[in-house]
């Protein structure tokens, strides 16, 4: 066993970073045995050096992350700063100085993953990022290593714990969106500004990463269709229950039936209670993978939090350190297919549409005519009426999303349609 320690620079020491430092200290002997050499925390770069960080030697704290990376003795950098800058510049600096990188930065990888992979490859170094998607759940490595010999056709999952907690509370207690969000905030699941979560930005970044790995093509954040969940209502859940469904914010990455393109999207959707994702409760994450040879696989567990995310970071650290000792690198970017990313309008989906309509003869016929004119087939219709007002709930068969959107716009123009109460896609069948 090598006695000279592999030296690690920790960039960022918030909730995740502090857990990484704690585990590196408390499990030092185990990590040494698993890697084949000791690992030493050589420096911790932070913005606020005056903050007390229990269990971390104050002598390791620095505000100059660049100087830490340029010391000349760092083997691996762990980036848990988040955001685009200074994280991007620091990772590039690490590669320039022969340092492999472990990152949890989903936003950066979704935006600039191709450039970072190219820089790592050129330098002959590793870029690992298991913690960027779904916290402690082993997902990135199974997709790019365990399933490397298979053909993945679909990845669908719940990849944001905050939104799943909110939707689960709305479903199980009948709470409204704001009430459920307030509870999530009080329990620490939601940030003071929950926009990144509830508007789907966080999930979209993860979808871009998953699609790129699953389909061996480059998918950027801008390629991902994104819809938030702030408009989901108690009435939507009532409709879902009548259909034997629940509602989840899903990240869905699909290969086209002809294999010539891929799609990536994030939006709320109704899914049958019989689907494995329907039973994912609280702030848990789960990802459902469909592959040609392996069939259907599901990965489930805590998707956020200091300890779960630190677990994924440390797993990558062990792998990268082993590669350092072997003078080798792990798998890098695989984008050989260069498949185009189709727009949302080309995606074939189903819709659940709730309309407020006049309660008089001929309304259903008018609505059905609009669907027919746009080439959208109706699966089921439910109509209720009283005192001149009525509701009409239509569930469609699968059709291009553009045709469904055009149908909704045409429905809004009918004199007999007072309003579109809700629109939601139906998935998981």
Short mmCIF file of C-alpha atoms in Angstrom, two decimals:
data_model
loop_
_atom_site.label_atom_id
_atom_site.label_comp_id
_atom_site.label_asym_id
_atom_site.label_seq_id
_atom_site.Cartn_x
_atom_site.Cartn_y
_atom_site.Cartn_z
CA UNK A 1 0.00 0.00 0.00
CA UNK A 2 1.22 3.47 -0.87
CA UNK A 3 2.05 5.51 2.22
CA UNK A 4 2.17 9.02 0.71
CA UNK A 5 -1.37 10.40 0.98
CA UNK A 6 -3.45 11.55 -1.94
CA UNK A 7 -4.24 15.16 -1.21
CA UNK A 8 -7.74 16.54 -1.66
CA UNK A 9 -8.86 20.16 -2.05
CA UNK A 10 -12.45 20.80 -0.96
CA UNK A 11 -14.02 23.71 -2.81
CA UNK A 12 -17.05 24.79 -0.80
CA UNK A 13 -18.00 23.85 2.73
CA UNK A 14 -21.74 24.26 3.07
CA UNK A 15 -24.19 21.50 3.98
CA UNK A 16 -22.66 18.98 1.57
CA UNK A 17 -19.04 20.07 1.88
CA UNK A 18 -19.04 19.91 5.66
CA UNK A 19 -20.43 16.36 5.50
CA UNK A 20 -17.75 15.38 3.01
CA UNK A 21 -15.06 16.71 5.36
CA UNK A 22 -16.63 14.92 8.35
CA UNK A 23 -16.81 11.56 6.58
CA UNK A 24 -13.27 11.88 5.25
CA UNK A 25 -12.11 12.34 8.84
CA UNK A 26 -14.25 9.78 10.64
CA UNK A 27 -13.89 7.08 7.96
CA UNK A 28 -10.25 7.76 7.13
CA UNK A 29 -9.06 4.20 7.84
CA UNK A 30 -11.83 2.64 5.75
CA UNK A 31 -11.17 5.01 2.86
CA UNK A 32 -7.47 4.20 3.01
CA UNK A 33 -8.20 0.48 2.86
CA UNK A 34 -10.63 0.85 -0.04
CA UNK A 35 -8.41 3.14 -2.08
CA UNK A 36 -5.03 1.58 -1.35
CA UNK A 37 -3.51 4.81 -0.06
CA UNK A 38 -4.36 7.42 2.57
CA UNK A 39 -6.40 10.45 1.56
CA UNK A 40 -5.72 13.76 3.21
CA UNK A 41 -7.90 16.86 3.26
CA UNK A 42 -5.25 19.40 2.27
CA UNK A 43 -7.36 22.57 2.12
CA UNK A 44 -10.90 23.89 2.27
CA UNK A 45 -11.85 26.92 0.16
CA UNK A 46 -14.73 29.01 1.55
CA UNK A 47 -16.24 32.46 1.17
CA UNK A 48 -16.72 33.17 4.89
CA UNK A 49 -13.62 32.08 6.83
CA UNK A 50 -14.98 33.38 10.16
CA UNK A 51 -17.79 30.80 10.25
CA UNK A 52 -17.24 28.02 12.78
CA UNK A 53 -16.90 24.65 11.04
CA UNK A 54 -16.97 21.90 13.60
CA UNK A 55 -14.43 19.15 13.06
CA UNK A 56 -12.38 21.04 10.45
CA UNK A 57 -8.92 22.29 11.34
CA UNK A 58 -9.03 26.11 10.97
CA UNK A 59 -5.55 25.93 9.45
CA UNK A 60 -7.08 24.24 6.38
CA UNK A 61 -9.48 27.11 5.67
CA UNK A 62 -8.69 29.52 2.85
CA UNK A 63 -10.58 32.07 0.80
CA UNK A 64 -8.23 31.69 -2.17
CA UNK A 65 -9.44 28.59 -4.00
CA UNK A 66 -7.23 29.29 -7.00
CA UNK A 67 -4.09 29.42 -4.88
CA UNK A 68 -5.10 26.16 -3.20
CA UNK A 69 -5.35 24.44 -6.59
CA UNK A 70 -2.03 25.90 -7.75
CA UNK A 71 -0.07 24.65 -4.73
CA UNK A 72 1.38 21.79 -6.74
CA UNK A 73 0.55 18.92 -4.40
CA UNK A 74 -3.23 18.51 -4.88
CA UNK A 75 -4.37 15.25 -6.49
CA UNK A 76 -8.17 15.61 -6.45
CA UNK A 77 -10.52 18.59 -6.13
CA UNK A 78 -14.06 18.21 -4.82
CA UNK A 79 -16.28 21.02 -6.12
CA UNK A 80 -19.46 21.56 -4.09
CA UNK A 81 -19.79 25.31 -4.60
CA UNK A 82 -22.63 25.11 -7.11
CA UNK A 83 -23.62 27.62 -9.78
CA UNK A 84 -21.64 28.54 -12.89
CA UNK A 85 -18.89 30.82 -11.65
CA UNK A 86 -16.47 30.60 -9.94
CA UNK A 87 -17.01 26.83 -10.15
CA UNK A 88 -16.31 26.61 -13.89
CA UNK A 89 -13.07 28.58 -13.64
CA UNK A 90 -11.89 26.56 -10.67
CA UNK A 91 -12.55 23.23 -12.36
CA UNK A 92 -10.64 24.42 -15.43
CA UNK A 93 -7.78 25.55 -13.18
CA UNK A 94 -7.74 22.12 -11.56
CA UNK A 95 -7.40 20.40 -14.93
CA UNK A 96 -4.64 22.82 -15.93
CA UNK A 97 -2.69 21.71 -12.86
CA UNK A 98 -3.13 17.95 -13.20
CA UNK A 99 -5.96 17.63 -10.70
CA UNK A 100 -8.91 15.30 -11.25
CA UNK A 101 -12.33 16.64 -10.22
CA UNK A 102 -15.36 15.33 -8.36
CA UNK A 103 -18.34 17.67 -8.70
CA UNK A 104 -21.95 17.87 -7.52
CA UNK A 105 -22.71 20.81 -9.81
CA UNK A 106 -25.74 19.91 -11.93
CA UNK A 107 -26.27 23.42 -13.31
CA UNK A 108 -22.71 23.71 -14.60
CA UNK A 109 -22.63 20.20 -16.05
CA UNK A 110 -25.96 20.72 -17.82
CA UNK A 111 -24.71 23.96 -19.36
CA UNK A 112 -21.03 23.28 -20.04
CA UNK A 113 -20.57 19.55 -19.58
CA UNK A 114 -19.15 19.02 -23.08
CA UNK A 115 -16.41 21.64 -22.60
CA UNK A 116 -15.51 20.32 -19.15
CA UNK A 117 -15.33 16.74 -20.42
CA UNK A 118 -13.12 17.87 -23.30
CA UNK A 119 -10.78 19.68 -20.89
CA UNK A 120 -10.57 16.62 -18.64
CA UNK A 121 -9.85 14.32 -21.59
CA UNK A 122 -7.19 16.62 -22.98
CA UNK A 123 -5.47 16.68 -19.59
CA UNK A 124 -5.84 12.92 -19.10
CA UNK A 125 -7.87 13.41 -15.92
CA UNK A 126 -11.16 12.34 -14.40
CA UNK A 127 -14.41 14.29 -14.11
CA UNK A 128 -16.91 12.43 -11.90
CA UNK A 129 -20.30 13.78 -10.85
CA UNK A 130 -22.53 11.08 -9.34
CA UNK A 131 -23.80 13.58 -6.76
CA UNK A 132 -25.12 15.97 -9.44
CA UNK A 133 -28.25 13.87 -10.00
CA UNK A 134 -30.48 12.24 -7.36
CA UNK A 135 -28.21 12.60 -4.33
CA UNK A 136 -27.19 9.28 -2.83
CA UNK A 137 -28.91 7.16 -5.50
CA UNK A 138 -26.32 5.36 -7.66
CA UNK A 139 -27.49 6.44 -11.09
CA UNK A 140 -24.77 8.09 -13.18
CA UNK A 141 -22.35 5.17 -12.84
CA UNK A 142 -24.96 2.48 -13.66
CA UNK A 143 -26.00 4.43 -16.75
CA UNK A 144 -22.52 5.03 -18.11
CA UNK A 145 -20.86 1.81 -16.92
CA UNK A 146 -23.27 -1.00 -15.92
CA UNK A 147 -25.59 -0.34 -18.88
CA UNK A 148 -22.85 0.68 -21.31
CA UNK A 149 -23.47 -2.45 -23.39
CA UNK A 150 -27.23 -1.95 -23.56
CA UNK A 151 -29.49 0.43 -25.46
CA UNK A 152 -31.49 2.74 -23.21
CA UNK A 153 -34.75 3.98 -24.69
CA UNK A 154 -36.31 5.92 -21.83
CA UNK A 155 -35.40 7.48 -18.50
CA UNK A 156 -38.28 8.84 -16.44
CA UNK A 157 -38.10 9.93 -12.87
CA UNK A 158 -38.70 12.13 -9.87
CA UNK A 159 -35.41 13.95 -9.44
CA UNK A 160 -36.34 16.80 -7.09
CA UNK A 161 -37.23 16.05 -3.50
CA UNK A 162 -38.78 19.43 -2.73
CA UNK A 163 -41.39 19.19 -5.45
CA UNK A 164 -42.18 15.59 -4.64
CA UNK A 165 -42.74 16.50 -0.99
CA UNK A 166 -45.14 19.29 -1.97
CA UNK A 167 -47.11 17.16 -4.43
CA UNK A 168 -47.22 14.24 -2.02
CA UNK A 169 -48.70 16.48 0.70
CA UNK A 170 -51.27 17.87 -1.73
CA UNK A 171 -52.24 14.32 -2.66
CA UNK A 172 -52.31 12.76 0.80
CA UNK A 173 -53.80 15.64 2.83
CA UNK A 174 -55.78 17.67 0.29
CA UNK A 175 -53.62 20.72 1.00
CA UNK A 176 -53.34 23.51 -1.55
CA UNK A 177 -50.05 24.32 -3.26
CA UNK A 178 -49.12 27.23 -1.01
CA UNK A 179 -49.95 25.35 2.17
CA UNK A 180 -47.82 22.40 1.10
CA UNK A 181 -44.97 24.72 0.08
CA UNK A 182 -45.09 26.45 3.48
CA UNK A 183 -44.75 23.08 5.20
CA UNK A 184 -41.83 22.12 2.95
CA UNK A 185 -40.13 25.41 3.81
CA UNK A 186 -40.70 24.98 7.55
CA UNK A 187 -39.16 21.50 7.43
CA UNK A 188 -36.14 22.69 5.47
CA UNK A 189 -37.00 20.88 2.23
CA UNK A 190 -37.63 24.12 0.31
CA UNK A 191 -35.29 27.09 0.02
CA UNK A 192 -36.39 30.58 0.98
CA UNK A 193 -36.63 31.15 -2.78
CA UNK A 194 -37.98 27.85 -4.14
CA UNK A 195 -38.06 28.97 -7.79
CA UNK A 196 -35.34 26.60 -9.02
CA UNK A 197 -37.26 23.65 -7.63
CA UNK A 198 -40.94 24.46 -8.21
CA UNK A 199 -40.40 25.93 -11.69
CA UNK A 200 -38.47 22.85 -12.78
CA UNK A 201 -35.02 24.39 -13.37
CA UNK A 202 -33.29 21.96 -11.01
CA UNK A 203 -34.99 18.94 -12.57
CA UNK A 204 -34.28 20.22 -16.09
CA UNK A 205 -30.54 20.39 -15.41
CA UNK A 206 -30.63 16.80 -14.17
CA UNK A 207 -32.67 15.73 -17.19
CA UNK A 208 -30.03 17.18 -19.52
CA UNK A 209 -27.30 15.20 -17.76
CA UNK A 210 -29.31 11.97 -17.76
CA UNK A 211 -30.30 12.27 -21.42
CA UNK A 212 -26.72 12.92 -22.49
CA UNK A 213 -25.44 9.83 -20.69
CA UNK A 214 -28.34 7.54 -21.59
CA UNK A 215 -28.38 8.34 -25.30
CA UNK A 216 -24.68 9.05 -25.89
CA UNK A 217 -25.41 12.49 -27.27
CA UNK A 218 -24.98 16.06 -26.11
CA UNK A 219 -28.03 17.51 -24.42
CA UNK A 220 -27.79 20.97 -22.89
CA UNK A 221 -30.07 22.65 -20.41
CA UNK A 222 -31.51 24.81 -23.20
CA UNK A 223 -32.61 21.64 -25.01
CA UNK A 224 -34.89 20.57 -22.16
CA UNK A 225 -38.55 21.56 -22.28
CA UNK A 226 -39.49 22.83 -18.81
CA UNK A 227 -42.79 23.51 -17.07
CA UNK A 228 -43.19 24.23 -13.37
CA UNK A 229 -45.77 22.88 -10.94
CA UNK A 230 -47.06 26.06 -9.31
CA UNK A 231 -50.41 25.81 -11.13
CA UNK A 232 -51.17 22.29 -9.93
CA UNK A 233 -54.33 22.48 -7.81
CA UNK A 234 -56.38 20.38 -5.43
CA UNK A 235 -58.91 20.03 -8.26
CA UNK A 236 -56.21 18.46 -10.44
CA UNK A 237 -55.56 15.88 -7.75
CA UNK A 238 -59.28 15.18 -7.47
CA UNK A 239 -59.41 14.55 -11.23
CA UNK A 240 -56.33 12.38 -11.02
CA UNK A 241 -57.87 10.25 -8.28
CA UNK A 242 -60.99 9.70 -10.37
CA UNK A 243 -58.70 8.28 -13.07
CA UNK A 244 -56.77 6.11 -10.62
CA UNK A 245 -53.75 8.39 -10.89
CA UNK A 246 -51.61 10.77 -8.89
CA UNK A 247 -49.50 13.76 -9.99
CA UNK A 248 -45.71 13.98 -10.03
CA UNK A 249 -43.20 16.44 -11.47
CA UNK A 250 -41.35 14.20 -13.90
CA UNK A 251 -38.10 14.42 -15.81
CA UNK A 252 -38.56 12.38 -18.99
CA UNK A 253 -35.82 11.57 -21.50
CA UNK A 254 -36.78 9.47 -24.52
CA UNK A 255 -35.29 8.08 -27.67
CA UNK A 256 -37.62 8.48 -30.68
CA UNK A 257 -39.28 5.31 -31.97
CA UNK A 258 -37.18 5.47 -35.14
CA UNK A 259 -34.01 6.06 -33.11
CA UNK A 260 -33.21 9.21 -35.05
CA UNK A 261 -33.63 11.79 -32.28
CA UNK A 262 -34.11 12.24 -28.55
CA UNK A 263 -36.24 14.44 -26.32
CA UNK A 264 -35.86 15.72 -22.78
CA UNK A 265 -38.61 17.41 -20.78
CA UNK A 266 -39.73 18.31 -17.28
CA UNK A 267 -43.38 18.91 -16.39
CA UNK A 268 -46.14 17.80 -14.01
CA UNK A 269 -47.98 14.70 -15.16
CA UNK A 270 -50.65 12.30 -14.05
CA UNK A 271 -49.35 8.74 -13.64
CA UNK A 272 -51.34 5.60 -12.77
CA UNK A 273 -51.23 4.48 -9.15
CA UNK A 274 -50.00 1.13 -10.47
CA UNK A 275 -46.77 2.72 -11.76
CA UNK A 276 -43.74 2.33 -9.43
CA UNK A 277 -43.13 6.08 -9.41
CA UNK A 278 -46.61 6.74 -8.01
CA UNK A 279 -45.62 5.29 -4.64
CA UNK A 280 -42.58 7.55 -4.18
CA UNK A 281 -43.43 9.63 -1.10
CA UNK A 282 -42.13 12.62 0.84
CA UNK A 283 -38.82 14.06 -0.42
CA UNK A 284 -37.56 10.85 -1.99
CA UNK A 285 -36.35 10.53 -5.58
CA UNK A 286 -36.76 7.63 -7.98
CA UNK A 287 -35.71 7.09 -11.58
CA UNK A 288 -37.23 4.49 -13.91
CA UNK A 289 -34.96 3.26 -16.73
CA UNK A 290 -36.12 1.25 -19.73
CA UNK A 291 -33.39 -0.59 -21.64
CA UNK A 292 -33.66 -3.12 -24.45
CA UNK A 293 -31.76 -5.99 -22.83
CA UNK A 294 -32.01 -5.17 -19.11
CA UNK A 295 -35.69 -4.29 -19.30
CA UNK A 296 -37.17 -1.98 -16.66
CA UNK A 297 -35.01 -0.85 -13.76
CA UNK A 298 -35.86 1.49 -10.89
CA UNK A 299 -33.41 3.44 -8.73
CA UNK A 300 -34.84 4.81 -5.48
CA UNK A 301 -33.61 6.69 -2.43
CA UNK A 302 -32.98 10.09 -0.80
CA UNK A 303 -32.23 12.60 -3.53
CA UNK A 304 -30.85 15.50 -1.51
CA UNK A 305 -29.42 16.50 1.85
CA UNK A 306 -25.93 16.73 3.25
CA UNK A 307 -25.26 13.11 4.15
CA UNK A 308 -26.87 11.44 1.10
CA UNK A 309 -25.14 13.79 -1.35
CA UNK A 310 -21.83 13.46 0.51
CA UNK A 311 -22.15 9.68 0.16
CA UNK A 312 -22.22 10.05 -3.63
CA UNK A 313 -19.28 12.49 -3.54
CA UNK A 314 -17.18 10.10 -1.46
CA UNK A 315 -18.01 7.23 -3.79
CA UNK A 316 -16.63 9.26 -6.67
CA UNK A 317 -13.61 10.24 -4.60
CA UNK A 318 -12.74 6.58 -4.00
CA UNK A 319 -13.07 5.81 -7.73
CA UNK A 320 -10.98 8.80 -8.81
CA UNK A 321 -8.26 8.07 -6.25
CA UNK A 322 -8.07 4.45 -7.39
CA UNK A 323 -7.64 5.69 -10.94
CA UNK A 324 -4.85 8.02 -9.78
CA UNK A 325 -2.98 5.12 -8.22
CA UNK A 326 -3.43 3.02 -11.36
CA UNK A 327 -2.38 5.95 -13.56
CA UNK A 328 -5.64 5.54 -15.45
CA UNK A 329 -8.91 7.38 -15.96
CA UNK A 330 -12.51 6.29 -15.82
CA UNK A 331 -15.14 6.73 -18.54
CA UNK A 332 -15.47 10.21 -19.93
CA UNK A 333 -18.08 11.74 -22.20
CA UNK A 334 -19.73 9.42 -24.72
CA UNK A 335 -21.46 11.51 -27.38
CA UNK A 336 -20.77 9.46 -30.48
CA UNK A 337 -24.40 9.27 -31.64
CA UNK A 338 -24.75 13.06 -32.09
CA UNK A 339 -28.53 12.69 -32.18
CA UNK A 340 -30.61 15.84 -32.58
CA UNK A 341 -32.89 16.90 -29.72
CA UNK A 342 -36.46 17.24 -30.99
CA UNK A 343 -38.69 20.10 -29.81
CA UNK A 344 -41.55 19.47 -27.42
CA UNK A 345 -44.08 19.84 -30.22
CA UNK A 346 -42.84 16.59 -31.77
CA UNK A 347 -43.23 14.59 -28.56
CA UNK A 348 -46.15 12.16 -28.57
CA UNK A 349 -48.13 12.53 -25.34
CA UNK A 350 -51.60 12.22 -23.82
CA UNK A 351 -53.57 15.10 -22.31
CA UNK A 352 -56.08 15.41 -19.50
CA UNK A 353 -58.10 18.58 -20.23
CA UNK A 354 -60.74 20.05 -17.92
CA UNK A 355 -63.10 22.59 -19.54
CA UNK A 356 -65.72 24.91 -18.08
CA UNK A 357 -68.54 24.91 -20.65
CA UNK A 358 -72.12 26.04 -21.10
CA UNK A 359 -74.64 23.43 -20.00
CA UNK A 360 -76.65 23.09 -23.18
CA UNK A 361 -77.09 20.64 -26.05
CA UNK A 362 -74.41 20.43 -28.73
CA UNK A 363 -71.43 21.45 -26.58
CA UNK A 364 -69.86 18.00 -26.59
CA UNK A 365 -70.28 17.75 -30.34
CA UNK A 366 -68.52 21.09 -30.84
CA UNK A 367 -65.64 20.06 -28.60
CA UNK A 368 -65.31 16.68 -30.32
CA UNK A 369 -65.21 18.40 -33.70
CA UNK A 370 -62.26 20.55 -32.60
CA UNK A 371 -60.33 17.47 -31.50
CA UNK A 372 -61.09 15.75 -34.80
CA UNK A 373 -60.00 18.78 -36.84
CA UNK A 374 -56.59 18.69 -35.13
CA UNK A 375 -56.16 14.96 -35.58
CA UNK A 376 -56.43 14.15 -31.86
CA UNK A 377 -58.41 11.09 -30.83
CA UNK A 378 -60.46 11.19 -27.62
CA UNK A 379 -60.08 8.32 -25.17
CA UNK A 380 -62.68 9.21 -22.52
CA UNK A 381 -65.08 12.08 -21.75
CA UNK A 382 -66.79 12.93 -18.47
CA UNK A 383 -69.46 15.65 -18.31
CA UNK A 384 -71.26 17.19 -15.34
CA UNK A 385 -73.73 20.07 -15.45
CA UNK A 386 -75.95 22.19 -13.20
CA UNK A 387 -77.74 25.55 -13.44
CA UNK A 388 -76.43 26.41 -16.87
CA UNK A 389 -72.79 25.62 -16.06
CA UNK A 390 -70.95 22.39 -16.75
CA UNK A 391 -67.53 20.82 -16.66
CA UNK A 392 -66.17 18.61 -19.39
CA UNK A 393 -63.14 16.43 -18.75
CA UNK A 394 -61.45 14.94 -21.82
CA UNK A 395 -58.61 12.43 -21.83
CA UNK A 396 -56.95 11.98 -25.19
CA UNK A 397 -55.10 9.19 -26.89
CA UNK A 398 -51.44 9.80 -27.70
CA UNK A 399 -50.76 12.49 -30.27
CA UNK A 400 -47.99 15.00 -31.10
CA UNK A 401 -47.82 17.65 -28.41
CA UNK A 402 -48.11 20.40 -31.03
CA UNK A 403 -51.46 18.98 -32.16
CA UNK A 404 -52.69 18.83 -28.58
CA UNK A 405 -51.58 22.40 -27.91
CA UNK A 406 -53.33 23.55 -31.07
CA UNK A 407 -56.47 21.75 -29.95
CA UNK A 408 -56.48 23.59 -26.64
CA UNK A 409 -56.03 26.96 -28.34
CA UNK A 410 -58.95 26.21 -30.67
CA UNK A 411 -61.12 25.15 -27.74
CA UNK A 412 -60.51 28.48 -26.03
CA UNK A 413 -62.10 30.22 -29.02
CA UNK A 414 -65.41 28.35 -28.81
CA UNK A 415 -68.29 30.47 -27.50
CA UNK A 416 -69.53 27.53 -25.49
CA UNK A 417 -66.21 27.08 -23.66
CA UNK A 418 -66.07 29.44 -20.68
CA UNK A 419 -62.51 28.52 -19.78
CA UNK A 420 -59.84 25.84 -19.64
CA UNK A 421 -59.68 24.87 -15.95
CA UNK A 422 -56.58 22.68 -16.24
CA UNK A 423 -54.35 20.89 -18.72
CA UNK A 424 -52.04 18.08 -17.73
CA UNK A 425 -50.15 15.37 -19.53
CA UNK A 426 -50.71 11.71 -18.70
CA UNK A 427 -47.61 9.50 -18.54
CA UNK A 428 -46.41 6.13 -17.36
CA UNK A 429 -48.69 3.76 -19.20
#
